[in-house]
Tab-separated table of C-alpha atoms and ligand atoms in Angstrom:
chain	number	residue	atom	x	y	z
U	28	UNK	CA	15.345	130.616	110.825
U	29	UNK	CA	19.490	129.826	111.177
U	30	UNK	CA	20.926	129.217	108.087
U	31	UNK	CA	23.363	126.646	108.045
U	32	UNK	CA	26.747	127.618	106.128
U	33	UNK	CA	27.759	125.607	103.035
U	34	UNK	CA	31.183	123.913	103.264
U	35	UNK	CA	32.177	125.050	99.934
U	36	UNK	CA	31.512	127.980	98.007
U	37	UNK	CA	30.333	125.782	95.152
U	38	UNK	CA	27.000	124.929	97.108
U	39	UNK	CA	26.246	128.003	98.442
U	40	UNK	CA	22.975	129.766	97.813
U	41	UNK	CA	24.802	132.681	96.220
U	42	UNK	CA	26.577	130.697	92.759
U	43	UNK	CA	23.340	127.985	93.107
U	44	UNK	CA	21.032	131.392	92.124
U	45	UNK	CA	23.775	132.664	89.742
U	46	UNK	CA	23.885	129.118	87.655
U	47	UNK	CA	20.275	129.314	87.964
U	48	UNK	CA	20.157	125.980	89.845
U	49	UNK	CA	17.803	125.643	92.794
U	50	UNK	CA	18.733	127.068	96.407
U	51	UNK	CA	18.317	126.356	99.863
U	52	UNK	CA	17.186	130.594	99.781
U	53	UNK	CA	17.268	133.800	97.981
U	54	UNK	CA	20.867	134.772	98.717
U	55	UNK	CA	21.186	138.411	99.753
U	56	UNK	CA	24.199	140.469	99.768
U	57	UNK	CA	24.840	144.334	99.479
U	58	UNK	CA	26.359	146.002	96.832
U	59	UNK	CA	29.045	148.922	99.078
U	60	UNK	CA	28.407	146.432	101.818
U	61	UNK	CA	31.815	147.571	103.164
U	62	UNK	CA	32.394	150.732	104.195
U	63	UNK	CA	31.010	154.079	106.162
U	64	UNK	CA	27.765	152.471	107.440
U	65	UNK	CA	29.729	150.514	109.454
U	66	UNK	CA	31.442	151.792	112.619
U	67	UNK	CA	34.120	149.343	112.717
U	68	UNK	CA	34.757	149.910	109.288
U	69	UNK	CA	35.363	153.655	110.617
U	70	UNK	CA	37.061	152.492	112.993
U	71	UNK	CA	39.918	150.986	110.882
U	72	UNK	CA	39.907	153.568	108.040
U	73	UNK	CA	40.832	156.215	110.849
U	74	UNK	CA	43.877	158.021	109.363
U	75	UNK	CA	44.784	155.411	106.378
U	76	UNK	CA	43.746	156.289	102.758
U	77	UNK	CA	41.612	154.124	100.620
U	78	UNK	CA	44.747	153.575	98.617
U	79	UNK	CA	46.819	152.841	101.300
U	80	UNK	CA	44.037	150.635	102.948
U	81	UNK	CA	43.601	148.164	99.388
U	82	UNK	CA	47.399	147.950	99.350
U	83	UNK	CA	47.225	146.379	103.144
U	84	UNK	CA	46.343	142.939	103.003
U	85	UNK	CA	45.272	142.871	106.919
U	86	UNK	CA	42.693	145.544	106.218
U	87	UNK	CA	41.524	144.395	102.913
U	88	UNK	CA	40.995	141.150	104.494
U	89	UNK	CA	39.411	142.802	107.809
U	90	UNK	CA	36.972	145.273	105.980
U	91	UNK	CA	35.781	142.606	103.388
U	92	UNK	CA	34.601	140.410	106.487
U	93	UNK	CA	33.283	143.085	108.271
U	94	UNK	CA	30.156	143.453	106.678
U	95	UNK	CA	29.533	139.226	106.536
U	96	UNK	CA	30.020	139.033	110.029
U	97	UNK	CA	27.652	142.036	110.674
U	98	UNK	CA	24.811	140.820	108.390
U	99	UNK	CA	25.718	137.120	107.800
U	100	UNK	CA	24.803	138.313	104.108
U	101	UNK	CA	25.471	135.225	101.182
U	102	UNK	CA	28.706	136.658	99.802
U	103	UNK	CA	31.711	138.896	100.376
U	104	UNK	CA	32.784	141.276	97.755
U	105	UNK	CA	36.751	142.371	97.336
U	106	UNK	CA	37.375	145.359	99.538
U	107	UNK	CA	38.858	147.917	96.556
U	108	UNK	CA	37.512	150.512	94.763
U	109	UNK	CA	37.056	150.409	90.691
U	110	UNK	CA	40.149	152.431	90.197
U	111	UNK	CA	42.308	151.319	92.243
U	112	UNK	CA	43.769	149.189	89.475
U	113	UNK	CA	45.017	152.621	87.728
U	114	UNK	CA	46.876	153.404	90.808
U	115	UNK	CA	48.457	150.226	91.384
U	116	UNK	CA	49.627	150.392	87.423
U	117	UNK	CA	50.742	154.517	88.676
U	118	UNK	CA	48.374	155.992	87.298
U	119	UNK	CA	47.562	159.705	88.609
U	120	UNK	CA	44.140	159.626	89.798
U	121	UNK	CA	42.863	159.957	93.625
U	122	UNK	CA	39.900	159.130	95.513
U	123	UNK	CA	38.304	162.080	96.970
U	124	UNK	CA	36.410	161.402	100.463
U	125	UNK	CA	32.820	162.311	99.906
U	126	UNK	CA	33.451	162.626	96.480
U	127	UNK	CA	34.847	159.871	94.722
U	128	UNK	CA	37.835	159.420	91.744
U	129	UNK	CA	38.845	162.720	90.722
U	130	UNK	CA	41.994	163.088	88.401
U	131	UNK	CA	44.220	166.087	88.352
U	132	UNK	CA	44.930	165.756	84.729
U	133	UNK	CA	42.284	164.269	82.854
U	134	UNK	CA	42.624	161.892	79.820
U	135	UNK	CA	41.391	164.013	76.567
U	136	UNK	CA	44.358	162.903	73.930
U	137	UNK	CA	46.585	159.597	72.703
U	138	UNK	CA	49.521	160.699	75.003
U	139	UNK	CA	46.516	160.665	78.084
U	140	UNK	CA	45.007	157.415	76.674
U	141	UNK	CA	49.084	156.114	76.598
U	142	UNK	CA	48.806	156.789	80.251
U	143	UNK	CA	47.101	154.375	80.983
U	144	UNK	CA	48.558	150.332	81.881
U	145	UNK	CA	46.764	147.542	82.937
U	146	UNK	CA	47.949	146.285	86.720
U	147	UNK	CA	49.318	142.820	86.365
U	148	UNK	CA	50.205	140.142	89.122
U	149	UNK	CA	53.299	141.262	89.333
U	150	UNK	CA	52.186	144.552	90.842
U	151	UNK	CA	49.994	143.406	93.020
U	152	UNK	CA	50.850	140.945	95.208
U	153	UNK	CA	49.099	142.218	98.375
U	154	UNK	CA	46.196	141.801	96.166
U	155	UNK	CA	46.454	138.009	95.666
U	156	UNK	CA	47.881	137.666	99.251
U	157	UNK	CA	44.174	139.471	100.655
U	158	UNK	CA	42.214	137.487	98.426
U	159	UNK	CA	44.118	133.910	99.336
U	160	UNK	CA	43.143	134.850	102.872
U	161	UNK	CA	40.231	136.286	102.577
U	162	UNK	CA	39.282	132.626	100.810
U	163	UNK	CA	40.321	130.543	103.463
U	164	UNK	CA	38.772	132.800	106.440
U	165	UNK	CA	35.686	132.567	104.389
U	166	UNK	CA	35.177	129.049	104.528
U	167	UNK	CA	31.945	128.528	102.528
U	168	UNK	CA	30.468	131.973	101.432
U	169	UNK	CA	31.466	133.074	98.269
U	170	UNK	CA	34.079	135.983	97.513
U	171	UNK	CA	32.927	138.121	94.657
U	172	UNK	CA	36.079	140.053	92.527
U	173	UNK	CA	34.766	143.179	90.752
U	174	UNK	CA	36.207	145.771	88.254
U	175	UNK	CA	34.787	148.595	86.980
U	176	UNK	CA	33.444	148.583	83.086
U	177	UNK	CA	35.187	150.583	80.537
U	178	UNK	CA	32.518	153.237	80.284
U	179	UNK	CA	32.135	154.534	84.056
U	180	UNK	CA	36.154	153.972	84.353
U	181	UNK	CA	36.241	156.384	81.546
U	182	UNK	CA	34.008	158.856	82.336
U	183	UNK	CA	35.988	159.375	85.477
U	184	UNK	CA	39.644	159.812	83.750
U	185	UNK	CA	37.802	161.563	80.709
U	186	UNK	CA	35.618	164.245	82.706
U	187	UNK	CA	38.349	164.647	85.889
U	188	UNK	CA	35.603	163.639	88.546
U	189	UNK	CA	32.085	162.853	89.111
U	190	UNK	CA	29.889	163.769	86.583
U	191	UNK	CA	26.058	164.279	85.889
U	192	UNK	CA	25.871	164.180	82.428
U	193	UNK	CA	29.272	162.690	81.215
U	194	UNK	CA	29.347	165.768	78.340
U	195	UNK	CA	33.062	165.130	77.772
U	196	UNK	CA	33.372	161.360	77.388
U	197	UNK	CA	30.326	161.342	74.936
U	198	UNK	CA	32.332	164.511	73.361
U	199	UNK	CA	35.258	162.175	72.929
U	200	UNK	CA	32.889	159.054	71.361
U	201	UNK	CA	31.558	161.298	69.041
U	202	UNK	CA	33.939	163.893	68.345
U	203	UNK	CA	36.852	161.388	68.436
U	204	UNK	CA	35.854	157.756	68.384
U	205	UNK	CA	38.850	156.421	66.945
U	206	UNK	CA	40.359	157.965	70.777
U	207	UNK	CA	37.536	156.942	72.464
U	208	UNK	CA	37.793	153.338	71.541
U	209	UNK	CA	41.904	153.048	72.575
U	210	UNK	CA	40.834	154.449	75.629
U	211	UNK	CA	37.737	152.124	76.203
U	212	UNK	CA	39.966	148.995	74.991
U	213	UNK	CA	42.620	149.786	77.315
U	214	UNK	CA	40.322	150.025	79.993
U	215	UNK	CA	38.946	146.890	79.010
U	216	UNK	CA	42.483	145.104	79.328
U	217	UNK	CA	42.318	146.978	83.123
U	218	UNK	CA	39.337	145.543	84.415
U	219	UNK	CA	40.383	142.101	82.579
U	220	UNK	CA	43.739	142.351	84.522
U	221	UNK	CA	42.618	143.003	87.464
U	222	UNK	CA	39.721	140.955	87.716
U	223	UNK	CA	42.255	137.781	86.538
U	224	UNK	CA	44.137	138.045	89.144
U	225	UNK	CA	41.496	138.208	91.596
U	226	UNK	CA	39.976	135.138	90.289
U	227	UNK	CA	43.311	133.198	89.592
U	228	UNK	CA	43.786	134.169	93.776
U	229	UNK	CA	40.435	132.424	94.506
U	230	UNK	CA	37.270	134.715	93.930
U	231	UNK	CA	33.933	132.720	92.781
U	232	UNK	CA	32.427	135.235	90.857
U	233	UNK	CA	32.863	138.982	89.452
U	234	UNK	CA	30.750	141.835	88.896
U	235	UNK	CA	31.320	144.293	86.146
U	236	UNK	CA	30.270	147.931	87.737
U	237	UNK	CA	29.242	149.999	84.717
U	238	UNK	CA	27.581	152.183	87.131
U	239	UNK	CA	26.871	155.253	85.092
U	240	UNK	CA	26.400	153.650	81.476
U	241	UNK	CA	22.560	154.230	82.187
U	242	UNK	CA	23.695	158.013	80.914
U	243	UNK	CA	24.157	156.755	77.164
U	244	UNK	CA	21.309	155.916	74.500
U	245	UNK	CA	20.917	152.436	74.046
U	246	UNK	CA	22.134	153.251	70.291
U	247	UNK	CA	25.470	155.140	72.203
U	248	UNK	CA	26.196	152.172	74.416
U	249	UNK	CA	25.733	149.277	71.286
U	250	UNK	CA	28.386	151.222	69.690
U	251	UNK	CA	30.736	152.596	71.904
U	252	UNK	CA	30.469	150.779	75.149
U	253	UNK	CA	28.612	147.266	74.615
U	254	UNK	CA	31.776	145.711	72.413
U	255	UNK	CA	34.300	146.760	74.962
U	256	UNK	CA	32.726	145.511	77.857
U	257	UNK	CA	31.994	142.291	75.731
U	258	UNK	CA	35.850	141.914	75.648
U	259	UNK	CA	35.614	141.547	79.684
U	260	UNK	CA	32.962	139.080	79.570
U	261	UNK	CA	34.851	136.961	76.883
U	262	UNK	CA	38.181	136.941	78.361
U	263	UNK	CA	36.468	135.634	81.763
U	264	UNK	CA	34.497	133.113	80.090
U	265	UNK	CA	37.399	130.856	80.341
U	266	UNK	CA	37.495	130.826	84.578
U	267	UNK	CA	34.054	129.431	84.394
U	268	UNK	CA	33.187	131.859	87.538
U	269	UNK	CA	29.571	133.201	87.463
U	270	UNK	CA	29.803	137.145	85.662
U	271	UNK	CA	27.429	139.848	86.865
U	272	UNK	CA	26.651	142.749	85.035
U	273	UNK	CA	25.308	145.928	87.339
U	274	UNK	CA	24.583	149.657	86.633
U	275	UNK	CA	22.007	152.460	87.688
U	276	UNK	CA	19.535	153.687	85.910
U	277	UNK	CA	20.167	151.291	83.014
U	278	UNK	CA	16.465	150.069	82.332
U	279	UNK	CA	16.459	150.974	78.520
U	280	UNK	CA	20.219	149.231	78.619
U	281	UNK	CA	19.091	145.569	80.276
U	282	UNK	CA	18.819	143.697	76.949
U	283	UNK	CA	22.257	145.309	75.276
U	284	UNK	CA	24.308	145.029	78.590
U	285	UNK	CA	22.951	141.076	79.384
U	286	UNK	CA	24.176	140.443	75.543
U	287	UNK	CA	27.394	142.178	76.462
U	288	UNK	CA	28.150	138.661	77.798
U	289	UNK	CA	26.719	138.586	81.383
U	290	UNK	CA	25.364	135.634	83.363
U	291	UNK	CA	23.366	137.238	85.546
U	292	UNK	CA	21.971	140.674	85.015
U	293	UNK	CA	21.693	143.522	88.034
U	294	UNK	CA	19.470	145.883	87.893
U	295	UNK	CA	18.314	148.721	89.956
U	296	UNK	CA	15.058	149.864	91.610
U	297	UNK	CA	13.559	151.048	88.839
U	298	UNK	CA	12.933	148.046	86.294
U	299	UNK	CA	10.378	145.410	88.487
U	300	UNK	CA	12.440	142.212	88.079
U	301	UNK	CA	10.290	139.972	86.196
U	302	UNK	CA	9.968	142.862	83.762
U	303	UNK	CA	13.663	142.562	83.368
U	304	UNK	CA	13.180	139.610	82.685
U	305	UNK	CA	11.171	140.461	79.921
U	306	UNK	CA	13.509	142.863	78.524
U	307	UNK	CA	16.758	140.306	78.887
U	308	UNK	CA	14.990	138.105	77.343
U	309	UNK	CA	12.810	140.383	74.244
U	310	UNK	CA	15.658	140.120	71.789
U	311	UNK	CA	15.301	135.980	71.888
U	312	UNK	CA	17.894	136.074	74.499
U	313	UNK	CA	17.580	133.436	77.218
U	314	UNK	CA	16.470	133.993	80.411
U	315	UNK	CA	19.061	134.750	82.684
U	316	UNK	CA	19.545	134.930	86.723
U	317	UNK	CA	18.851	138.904	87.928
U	318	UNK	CA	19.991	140.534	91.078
U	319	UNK	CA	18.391	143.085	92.836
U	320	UNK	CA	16.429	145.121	93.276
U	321	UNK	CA	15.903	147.121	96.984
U	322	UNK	CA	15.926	150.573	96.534
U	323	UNK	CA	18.653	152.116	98.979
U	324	UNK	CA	15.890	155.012	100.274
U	325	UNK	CA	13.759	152.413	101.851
U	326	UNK	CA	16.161	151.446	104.648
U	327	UNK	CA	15.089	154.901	105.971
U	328	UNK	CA	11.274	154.350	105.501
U	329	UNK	CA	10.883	152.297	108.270
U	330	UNK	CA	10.328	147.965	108.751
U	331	UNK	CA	6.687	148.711	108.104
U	332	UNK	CA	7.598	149.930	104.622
U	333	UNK	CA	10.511	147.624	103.985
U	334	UNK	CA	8.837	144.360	104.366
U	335	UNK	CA	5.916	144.492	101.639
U	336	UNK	CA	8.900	145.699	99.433
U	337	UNK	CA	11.080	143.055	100.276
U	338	UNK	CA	8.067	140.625	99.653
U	339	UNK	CA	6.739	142.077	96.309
U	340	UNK	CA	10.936	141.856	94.954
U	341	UNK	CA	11.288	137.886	96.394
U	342	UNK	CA	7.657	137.510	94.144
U	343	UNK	CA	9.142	138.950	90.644
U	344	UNK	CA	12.429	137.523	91.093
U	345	UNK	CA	10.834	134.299	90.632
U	346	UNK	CA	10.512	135.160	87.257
U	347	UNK	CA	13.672	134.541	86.496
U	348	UNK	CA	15.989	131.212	86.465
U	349	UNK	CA	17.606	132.513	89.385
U	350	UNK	CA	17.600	135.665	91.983
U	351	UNK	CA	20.096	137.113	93.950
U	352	UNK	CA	18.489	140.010	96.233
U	353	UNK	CA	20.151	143.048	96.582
U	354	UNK	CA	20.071	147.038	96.777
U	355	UNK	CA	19.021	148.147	93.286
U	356	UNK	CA	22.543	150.458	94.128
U	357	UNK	CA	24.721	150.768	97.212
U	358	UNK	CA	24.812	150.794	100.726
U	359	UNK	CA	24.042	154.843	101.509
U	360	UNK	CA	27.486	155.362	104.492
U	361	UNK	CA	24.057	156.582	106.532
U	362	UNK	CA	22.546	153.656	106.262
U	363	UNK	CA	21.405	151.816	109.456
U	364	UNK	CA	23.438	148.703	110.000
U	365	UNK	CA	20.782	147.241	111.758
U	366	UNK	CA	18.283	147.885	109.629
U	367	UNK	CA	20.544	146.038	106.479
U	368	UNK	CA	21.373	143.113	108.840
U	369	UNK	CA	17.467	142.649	109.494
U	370	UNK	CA	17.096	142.581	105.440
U	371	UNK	CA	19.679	139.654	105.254
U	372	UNK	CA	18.357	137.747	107.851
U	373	UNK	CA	14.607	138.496	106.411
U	374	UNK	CA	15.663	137.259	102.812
U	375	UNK	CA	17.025	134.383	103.858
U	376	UNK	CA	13.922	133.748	105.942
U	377	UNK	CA	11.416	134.777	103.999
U	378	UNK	CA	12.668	132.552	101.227
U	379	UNK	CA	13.866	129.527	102.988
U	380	UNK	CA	12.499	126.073	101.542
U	381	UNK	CA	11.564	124.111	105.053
U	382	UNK	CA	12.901	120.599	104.256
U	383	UNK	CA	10.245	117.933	103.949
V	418	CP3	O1	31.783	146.710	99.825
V	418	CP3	C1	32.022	146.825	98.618
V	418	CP3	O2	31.119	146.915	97.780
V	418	CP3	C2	33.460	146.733	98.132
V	418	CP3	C3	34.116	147.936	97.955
V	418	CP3	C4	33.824	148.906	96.821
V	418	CP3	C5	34.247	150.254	96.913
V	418	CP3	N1	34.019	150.866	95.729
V	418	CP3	C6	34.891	150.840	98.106
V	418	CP3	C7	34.830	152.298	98.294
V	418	CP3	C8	33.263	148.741	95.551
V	418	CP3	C9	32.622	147.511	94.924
V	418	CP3	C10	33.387	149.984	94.875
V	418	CP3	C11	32.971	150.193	93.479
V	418	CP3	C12	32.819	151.555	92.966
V	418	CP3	N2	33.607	152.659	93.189
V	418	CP3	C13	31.834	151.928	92.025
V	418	CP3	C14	30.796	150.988	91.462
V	418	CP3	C15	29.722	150.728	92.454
V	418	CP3	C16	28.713	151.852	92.596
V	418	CP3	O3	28.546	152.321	93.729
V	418	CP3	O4	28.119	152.236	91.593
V	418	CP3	C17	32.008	153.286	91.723
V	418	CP3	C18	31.167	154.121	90.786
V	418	CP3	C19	33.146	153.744	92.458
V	418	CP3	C20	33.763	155.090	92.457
V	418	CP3	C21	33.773	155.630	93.835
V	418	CP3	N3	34.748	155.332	94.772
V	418	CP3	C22	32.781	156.419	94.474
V	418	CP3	C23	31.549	156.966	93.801
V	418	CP3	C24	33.184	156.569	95.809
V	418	CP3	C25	32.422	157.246	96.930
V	418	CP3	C26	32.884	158.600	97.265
V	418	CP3	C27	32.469	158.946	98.659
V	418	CP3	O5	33.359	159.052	99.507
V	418	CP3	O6	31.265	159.062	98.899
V	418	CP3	C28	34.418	155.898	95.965
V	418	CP3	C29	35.209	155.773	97.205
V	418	CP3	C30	34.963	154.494	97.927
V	418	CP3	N4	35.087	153.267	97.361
V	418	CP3	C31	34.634	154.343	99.295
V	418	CP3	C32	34.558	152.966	99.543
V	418	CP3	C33	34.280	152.278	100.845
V	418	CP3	C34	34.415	155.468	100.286
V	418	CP3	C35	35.722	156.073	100.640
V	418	CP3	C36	36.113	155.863	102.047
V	418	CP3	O7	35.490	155.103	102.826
V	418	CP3	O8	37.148	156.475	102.409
């Protein structure tokens, strides 16, 4: 069934679901929508850096479409990465291909910690030009500005690179919290930064990535991650913009990291939604729009496979106030375009209220 465009962002199925008001469908976007799945996202990326590419307004604007075109998904999300805010501020720290944010000289002391300055405005003006663009070419579907949380920013300037089990940054909260927490507030006045001036240059929403906090006890993250990513969530409050809250693995986490000020919860394959629902809600927390919950292996399993799954996440997201569908992660760069374009158009579908 065509789905007929909103004129403004403001009616759009994607911030209806996120206010928990009621929608026309299920929204459906893709977390990593940009990037190596797509060919003509290869295409452009040939011989640029990542760096180089978020500094260029024409691609930024140009890779953030790509995927909306492709899959006529609900929203656009920022073409960045989470730290390229560091190295727009200067700060040492490269991303890898295949590998991700690996820093030559990792953060383990105040000098490292001193390193590190929050981008402003000022010094990043392609950033604001891309995302005044990107606003107007995007006519009624809903740009979403992102940053990463202070945790999985961390981890990466704490342990150098990737990590599986993060044994230096929960050295440094343990070993040295008073450290730990300059670092984690500074980081928090990053993804503040950042995310400000995306949303001062016209983004709807933002989504707080704290990717890897699903590493950390729930008694770990209430003391050494929760307040600092509450000092995001606070400082946004004032833009009146819809704030997501997304990580992996992060099942034990979904009641501590909705209090941490979120309006709508994320959550990955592994917590049913209406269960998270539960859990957002089992401290006598209200219940609060979710997002999610696909998990990213199934777009190899085949449509047989895909559509019961799809159907069984549209049924427990209706559990909640609102539901924005999504991967329970990102888009694998293997994944089948087709395949995620026949998701989108399914969603929207599958969920569509036929007018009377
Ligand atoms: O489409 C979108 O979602 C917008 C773009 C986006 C990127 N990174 C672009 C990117 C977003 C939202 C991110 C967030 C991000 N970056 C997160 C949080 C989301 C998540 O997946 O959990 C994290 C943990 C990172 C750190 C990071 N940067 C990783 C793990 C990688 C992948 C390394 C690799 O090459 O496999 C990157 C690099 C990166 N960021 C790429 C893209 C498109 C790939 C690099 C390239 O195409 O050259």
């Amino acid at each position: 069934m065509p789905v007929t465009p909103p004129s403004t962002p403001d009616r759009s199925a994607y911030l209806l679901a996120a206010r928990g008001e009621p929608v026309p469908h299920t929204p459906v976007w893709f977390q990593r929508q940009a990037g190596r799945a797509l060919p003509e996202y290869r295409a452009v990326r040939e011989g640029i850096t990542m760096l180089e590419s978020c500094r260029r307004p024409d691609l930024v604007v140009e890779i953030t479409l790509q995927p909306v075109r492709r899959y006529g998904v609900d929203a656009a999300i920022f073409f960045s990465d989470i730290v390229t805010p560091l190295q727009f501020a200067g700060y040492d720290i490269e991303i890898k291909p295949g590998v991700g944010p690996v820093s030559a000289d990792p953060i383990r002391d105040a000098e490292g910690v001193a390193r590190v300055r929050p981008v402003t405005a000022a010094d990043v003006p392609f950033t604001t030009e891309a995302i005044q663009q990107l606003v107007s070419e995007l006519g009624g579907t809903p740009l979403i500005g992102f940053a990463g949380a202070p945790f999985t920013l961390a981890s990466y300037l704490v342990e150098g690179g990737p990590s599986k089990d993060f044994a230096k940054t929960k050295a440094m909260m343990h070993g040295q919290p008073d450290l730990w927490h300059a670092l984690a507030d500074r980081l928090a006045e990053v993804a503040i930064a950042f995310l400000s001036v995306q949303v001062e240059a016209g983004a709807s929403a933002i989504q707080l990535f704290d990717s890897w906090a699903g590493g950390l006890s729930p008694r770990d993250y209430e003391r050494f991650v929760q307040p600092h990513s509450a000092k995001v969530f606070e400082a946004m409050k004032q833009y009146g913009v819809p704030r997501v809250h997304f990580g992996v693995n992060t099942g034990e986490l979904l009641g501590l990291m909705s209090e941490a000020g979120a309006d709508v919860v994320g959550v990955d394959w592994r917590v049913p939604l209406d269960e998270a629902v539960r859990r957002i809600t089992a401290a006598g927390g209200a219940p609060k729009p979710v997002q999610g919950n696909l998990d990213p292996a199934l777009l190899f399993a085949g449509w047989d496979a895909i559509e019961p799954e799809i159907d069984r996440i549209l049924a427990e997201g209706k559990a909640a106030p609102g539901h924005i569908f999504n991967l329970g992660h990102g888009v694998p760069p293997n994944a089948d375009p087709e395949v995620l374009e026949r998701v989108a158009k399914y969603v929207q579908a599958k969920s569509a209220h036929v007018p009377a």
